[in-house]
Short mmCIF file of C-alpha atoms in Angstrom, two decimals:
data_model
loop_
_atom_site.label_atom_id
_atom_site.label_comp_id
_atom_site.label_asym_id
_atom_site.label_seq_id
_atom_site.Cartn_x
_atom_site.Cartn_y
_atom_site.Cartn_z
CA MET Y 1 24.87 88.54 -54.44
CA HIS Y 2 22.62 91.26 -55.84
CA VAL Y 3 18.90 91.02 -56.59
CA ASN Y 4 18.58 94.04 -58.89
CA ASP Y 5 21.51 93.67 -61.29
CA GLN Y 6 19.62 92.20 -64.25
CA PRO Y 7 17.13 94.02 -66.53
CA GLN Y 8 13.63 92.93 -65.64
CA THR Y 9 10.06 94.07 -65.24
CA ALA Y 10 8.16 93.77 -61.97
CA ASN Y 11 4.45 93.04 -62.17
CA PHE Y 12 1.50 91.93 -60.07
CA ILE Y 13 -1.25 89.36 -60.46
CA ALA Y 14 -4.46 90.67 -58.89
CA GLU Y 15 -6.28 88.00 -56.89
CA ASP Y 16 -10.04 87.92 -56.36
CA ASN Y 17 -9.52 88.61 -52.64
CA GLY Y 18 -7.82 91.92 -53.42
CA LEU Y 19 -4.28 90.74 -52.73
CA ASN Y 20 -1.50 91.36 -55.24
CA VAL Y 21 0.93 88.58 -56.14
CA PHE Y 22 4.30 89.85 -57.38
CA TYR Y 23 6.28 88.37 -60.24
CA ARG Y 24 9.38 89.26 -62.24
CA ASN Y 25 9.90 88.92 -65.97
CA TRP Y 26 13.40 88.87 -67.45
CA LYS Y 27 13.49 89.40 -71.20
CA SER Y 28 15.35 87.10 -73.55
CA SER Y 29 18.52 88.60 -75.03
CA SER Y 30 17.19 87.95 -78.52
CA THR Y 31 14.15 86.22 -80.02
CA PRO Y 32 13.06 83.81 -77.27
CA LYS Y 33 13.02 80.09 -78.00
CA ALA Y 34 11.24 78.94 -74.81
CA ILE Y 35 9.75 80.08 -71.52
CA VAL Y 36 11.05 79.18 -68.07
CA VAL Y 37 8.74 79.79 -65.10
CA ILE Y 38 10.38 79.67 -61.65
CA ALA Y 39 8.80 78.82 -58.29
CA HIS Y 40 10.86 79.61 -55.16
CA GLY Y 41 10.88 77.80 -51.84
CA PHE Y 42 11.23 78.81 -48.17
CA ASN Y 43 13.74 81.52 -47.13
CA SER Y 44 13.59 82.81 -50.67
CA HIS Y 45 11.71 84.84 -53.28
CA SER Y 46 12.01 85.60 -57.00
CA GLY Y 47 14.97 87.93 -56.44
CA TYR Y 48 17.22 84.98 -55.60
CA PHE Y 49 17.03 83.87 -59.23
CA GLN Y 50 18.69 86.96 -60.74
CA TRP Y 51 21.87 85.12 -61.69
CA THR Y 52 19.89 82.14 -62.94
CA ALA Y 53 17.77 84.43 -65.09
CA GLN Y 54 20.88 86.09 -66.48
CA GLN Y 55 22.21 82.73 -67.65
CA LEU Y 56 18.86 81.73 -69.13
CA THR Y 57 18.14 84.99 -70.96
CA ALA Y 58 21.65 84.98 -72.44
CA GLN Y 59 20.64 81.75 -74.20
CA ASN Y 60 17.31 83.19 -75.36
CA PHE Y 61 14.95 81.88 -72.70
CA GLU Y 62 12.19 84.20 -71.49
CA VAL Y 63 12.03 83.96 -67.68
CA TYR Y 64 9.17 84.53 -65.23
CA ALA Y 65 9.43 84.06 -61.45
CA ILE Y 66 6.70 84.33 -58.83
CA ASP Y 67 6.71 85.57 -55.25
CA PHE Y 68 4.15 83.35 -53.59
CA PRO Y 69 1.57 85.11 -51.37
CA GLY Y 70 3.01 86.24 -48.05
CA ARG Y 71 6.55 86.08 -49.44
CA GLY Y 72 8.90 88.46 -51.18
CA ASN Y 73 7.03 91.48 -52.53
CA SER Y 74 3.59 89.81 -52.54
CA ASP Y 75 0.69 90.67 -50.26
CA GLY Y 76 -0.62 88.26 -47.65
CA GLU Y 77 0.18 87.00 -44.17
CA ARG Y 78 3.89 86.37 -43.99
CA TYR Y 79 4.93 82.78 -44.68
CA TYR Y 80 1.37 81.46 -44.27
CA ILE Y 81 -0.13 78.85 -46.61
CA ALA Y 82 -3.80 78.29 -45.84
CA ASP Y 83 -4.38 76.09 -48.89
CA TYR Y 84 -1.64 74.84 -51.19
CA ASP Y 85 -4.13 74.63 -54.07
CA ALA Y 86 -4.42 78.44 -54.01
CA PHE Y 87 -0.64 78.72 -54.48
CA VAL Y 88 -0.81 76.25 -57.36
CA ALA Y 89 -3.57 78.39 -58.89
CA ASP Y 90 -1.31 81.47 -58.66
CA LEU Y 91 1.44 79.54 -60.41
CA ASP Y 92 -1.02 78.62 -63.16
CA LYS Y 93 -1.95 82.28 -63.58
CA LEU Y 94 1.71 83.11 -64.14
CA VAL Y 95 2.07 80.28 -66.67
CA ASP Y 96 -0.99 81.66 -68.48
CA ILE Y 97 0.51 85.17 -68.52
CA ALA Y 98 3.73 83.82 -70.04
CA GLN Y 99 1.94 81.67 -72.59
CA THR Y 100 -0.39 84.50 -73.59
CA ALA Y 101 2.68 86.62 -74.34
CA TYR Y 102 4.41 83.78 -76.21
CA PRO Y 103 1.70 81.31 -77.32
CA THR Y 104 3.90 79.27 -79.65
CA LEU Y 105 6.87 78.71 -77.33
CA PRO Y 106 7.54 75.60 -75.25
CA THR Y 107 7.20 76.17 -71.49
CA PHE Y 108 9.38 74.72 -68.74
CA LEU Y 109 8.82 74.91 -64.98
CA LEU Y 110 11.68 75.17 -62.46
CA GLY Y 111 10.72 74.61 -58.82
CA HIS Y 112 13.11 74.88 -55.89
CA SER Y 113 12.56 73.12 -52.54
CA ALA Y 114 8.98 73.76 -51.33
CA GLY Y 115 8.46 75.45 -54.68
CA GLY Y 116 9.41 72.10 -56.20
CA VAL Y 117 6.62 70.45 -54.21
CA LEU Y 118 4.09 73.05 -55.37
CA SER Y 119 5.39 72.72 -58.93
CA ALA Y 120 5.07 68.94 -58.78
CA ILE Y 121 1.47 69.34 -57.57
CA TYR Y 122 0.96 71.74 -60.50
CA THR Y 123 2.08 69.07 -62.96
CA LEU Y 124 -0.57 66.66 -61.65
CA SER Y 125 -3.30 68.84 -63.16
CA TYR Y 126 -1.51 70.92 -65.79
CA GLN Y 127 1.29 68.89 -67.28
CA GLN Y 128 -0.32 69.31 -70.72
CA LYS Y 129 0.74 73.00 -70.49
CA LEU Y 130 4.40 72.09 -69.93
CA ASN Y 131 7.25 70.74 -72.02
CA GLY Y 132 9.33 69.81 -69.00
CA PHE Y 133 9.88 70.22 -65.25
CA ILE Y 134 13.16 70.94 -63.46
CA CYS Y 135 12.93 69.97 -59.79
CA GLU Y 136 15.73 71.43 -57.65
CA SER Y 137 16.35 70.34 -54.03
CA PHE Y 138 12.92 68.72 -53.77
CA ALA Y 139 11.34 69.32 -50.32
CA PHE Y 140 9.57 65.98 -50.38
CA GLN Y 141 9.10 64.39 -46.94
CA VAL Y 142 11.17 67.07 -45.24
CA PRO Y 143 13.67 65.93 -42.57
CA ALA Y 144 11.35 65.84 -39.58
CA PRO Y 145 10.35 62.66 -37.74
CA ASP Y 146 6.95 61.29 -38.72
CA PHE Y 147 5.60 61.87 -35.22
CA ALA Y 148 6.69 65.53 -35.35
CA VAL Y 149 4.89 66.07 -38.66
CA ALA Y 150 1.79 64.38 -37.20
CA VAL Y 151 1.91 66.67 -34.17
CA LEU Y 152 2.32 69.76 -36.34
CA LYS Y 153 -0.60 68.71 -38.54
CA GLY Y 154 -2.71 68.42 -35.40
CA LEU Y 155 -1.49 71.75 -34.04
CA SER Y 156 -2.35 73.45 -37.34
CA HIS Y 157 -6.03 73.11 -36.46
CA ILE Y 158 -5.56 74.60 -32.98
CA PHE Y 159 -2.74 77.08 -33.52
CA PRO Y 160 -2.55 77.56 -37.31
CA HIS Y 161 -0.52 80.77 -37.09
CA ALA Y 162 2.06 79.57 -34.55
CA HIS Y 163 5.52 79.75 -36.10
CA VAL Y 164 7.29 76.43 -35.63
CA LEU Y 165 9.73 75.59 -38.46
CA LYS Y 166 12.85 77.67 -39.07
CA LEU Y 167 15.41 76.83 -41.73
CA LYS Y 168 18.99 77.97 -41.24
CA ASN Y 169 20.32 80.33 -43.90
CA GLU Y 170 23.74 78.76 -43.36
CA ASP Y 171 22.39 75.49 -44.77
CA PHE Y 172 21.51 77.07 -48.11
CA SER Y 173 24.94 77.88 -49.50
CA ARG Y 174 28.66 77.39 -48.92
CA ASN Y 175 29.16 80.89 -50.33
CA GLN Y 176 29.40 83.18 -47.30
CA SER Y 177 28.38 86.25 -49.32
CA VAL Y 178 25.07 84.54 -50.14
CA VAL Y 179 24.49 83.67 -46.49
CA ASP Y 180 25.34 87.24 -45.48
CA PHE Y 181 22.85 88.54 -48.04
CA MET Y 182 20.14 86.23 -46.73
CA ASN Y 183 20.85 87.27 -43.15
CA ASN Y 184 20.34 90.91 -44.14
CA ASP Y 185 17.45 90.50 -46.59
CA PRO Y 186 14.37 92.22 -45.09
CA LEU Y 187 12.08 90.12 -47.31
CA ILE Y 188 13.03 86.90 -45.48
CA ALA Y 189 13.88 88.43 -42.09
CA HIS Y 190 12.70 86.32 -39.16
CA GLU Y 191 11.17 83.76 -41.54
CA VAL Y 192 9.65 80.91 -39.56
CA GLN Y 193 6.99 78.68 -41.07
CA PRO Y 194 3.58 78.53 -39.32
CA THR Y 195 2.02 75.20 -38.37
CA LYS Y 196 -0.58 75.61 -41.14
CA THR Y 197 2.17 76.00 -43.74
CA VAL Y 198 3.91 72.84 -42.52
CA GLU Y 199 0.60 70.99 -42.58
CA GLN Y 200 -0.10 72.08 -46.16
CA LEU Y 201 3.36 70.96 -47.30
CA ALA Y 202 2.81 67.59 -45.60
CA LEU Y 203 -0.60 67.22 -47.26
CA ALA Y 204 0.95 68.07 -50.63
CA ASP Y 205 3.59 65.39 -50.03
CA GLU Y 206 0.88 62.84 -49.26
CA ARG Y 207 -0.93 63.67 -52.49
CA LEU Y 208 2.27 63.44 -54.47
CA LYS Y 209 3.12 60.06 -52.98
CA ALA Y 210 -0.25 58.77 -54.18
CA GLU Y 211 -0.29 60.41 -57.61
CA MET Y 212 3.37 60.74 -58.58
CA PRO Y 213 3.14 57.89 -61.13
CA THR Y 214 0.74 60.04 -63.21
CA ILE Y 215 3.58 62.48 -63.97
CA LYS Y 216 4.84 61.70 -67.45
CA LEU Y 217 6.45 64.90 -68.76
CA PRO Y 218 10.23 65.28 -69.21
CA LEU Y 219 11.98 65.65 -65.85
CA LEU Y 220 15.33 66.94 -64.67
CA ILE Y 221 15.81 66.35 -60.93
CA VAL Y 222 18.85 67.91 -59.21
CA HIS Y 223 19.98 67.78 -55.57
CA GLY Y 224 23.08 68.42 -53.47
CA THR Y 225 24.43 65.52 -51.41
CA GLN Y 226 25.06 67.78 -48.39
CA ASP Y 227 21.61 69.39 -48.42
CA LYS Y 228 20.60 69.75 -44.75
CA ALA Y 229 17.26 71.46 -45.45
CA THR Y 230 15.72 68.70 -47.59
CA LYS Y 231 16.41 65.04 -48.29
CA PRO Y 232 18.26 63.90 -51.43
CA SER Y 233 16.32 60.65 -50.98
CA GLY Y 234 13.13 62.61 -51.76
CA SER Y 235 14.52 63.45 -55.19
CA GLN Y 236 15.47 59.81 -55.73
CA TYR Y 237 11.92 58.81 -54.78
CA PHE Y 238 10.53 61.24 -57.36
CA TYR Y 239 12.82 59.84 -60.04
CA ASP Y 240 11.92 56.24 -59.18
CA ASN Y 241 8.13 56.82 -59.09
CA ALA Y 242 7.43 59.29 -61.91
CA SER Y 243 6.30 57.58 -65.09
CA SER Y 244 8.24 59.89 -67.42
CA GLU Y 245 10.14 58.14 -70.18
CA ASP Y 246 12.45 61.15 -70.39
CA LYS Y 247 13.80 61.64 -66.87
CA THR Y 248 17.23 62.50 -65.52
CA ILE Y 249 18.53 62.78 -61.97
CA LYS Y 250 21.81 64.41 -60.93
CA PHE Y 251 23.37 64.57 -57.48
CA TYR Y 252 26.10 67.15 -56.82
CA GLU Y 253 28.69 65.96 -54.35
CA GLY Y 254 29.12 68.32 -51.40
CA HIS Y 255 26.60 70.90 -52.65
CA TYR Y 256 24.14 72.55 -50.25
CA HIS Y 257 20.42 73.31 -50.53
CA ASP Y 258 20.34 76.29 -52.93
CA LEU Y 259 22.25 74.82 -55.86
CA LEU Y 260 21.93 77.95 -58.01
CA ASN Y 261 23.35 80.20 -55.29
CA ASP Y 262 25.97 77.76 -53.98
CA LEU Y 263 29.64 77.39 -54.80
CA ASP Y 264 30.10 75.72 -58.19
CA LYS Y 265 26.65 76.86 -59.25
CA GLU Y 266 27.99 77.08 -62.81
CA ILE Y 267 28.21 73.26 -62.97
CA VAL Y 268 24.54 72.92 -62.09
CA MET Y 269 23.51 75.75 -64.40
CA ASN Y 270 25.37 74.21 -67.34
CA ASP Y 271 23.52 70.92 -66.80
CA ILE Y 272 20.19 72.77 -66.69
CA LEU Y 273 21.00 74.75 -69.82
CA ASP Y 274 22.08 71.62 -71.71
CA TRP Y 275 18.87 69.88 -70.70
CA LEU Y 276 16.69 72.86 -71.69
CA ASN Y 277 18.47 73.47 -74.97
CA ASN Y 278 18.09 69.81 -75.98
CA ARG Y 279 14.33 70.07 -75.41
CA SER Y 280 13.77 73.50 -76.97
CA LYS Y 281 14.78 72.67 -80.52
#
């Protein structure tokens, strides 16, 4: 796995607080027919979508991917989410940048894991800006007992910066070279989520549970059956409760958490490309 093997530009969004939020832009191979904006999850950053971007740009999609604050090459306290709405606002700024560059093109959002949760929250307020949403390995109601989440939400007010939730890189992919890369990636080294971050994800889940039926845009929901970092049942819940008339769910037998960096990633990518191409005509 390599994170710098595809032509791209690296840019920053300047926030009002003086912090810089990093994003990548991969150019379409020819005249672009649509935009794909990517939101990463935990133990990740925009660089993990190099191969994905290569597949998309080869079929004339213009690709943008954010590094959320405190992650990847962005400024901010490492792995800390004080307010999920601020992250959603950063995602909206990137969508605006893409749509300003290509005002006539359809726009699709791809969110992975916790990035899928933030992307789903984004659709609650901004679905009129989107032509579709691809939700990969949805981190909805993460696999922690309810009492543990309740305790962490309480601790977030007392010890908001205490690091409490660590995901195993080995659970992301069956491809050992990907796991080795993650284990040696300085941008995710020692990544453990603070209590405040866990609280914000839980609060986002609660909002989604209440408002999910308001989501009506085209949906593609994908999840691996052997995902140990998030629950496939969360993706099924999303599919069952979204009001979209155009919605598709696909489960990949034996696949791990990071479908687009796992073995047989080509199967998943082909399904995504077929779905995008059918909605970009």
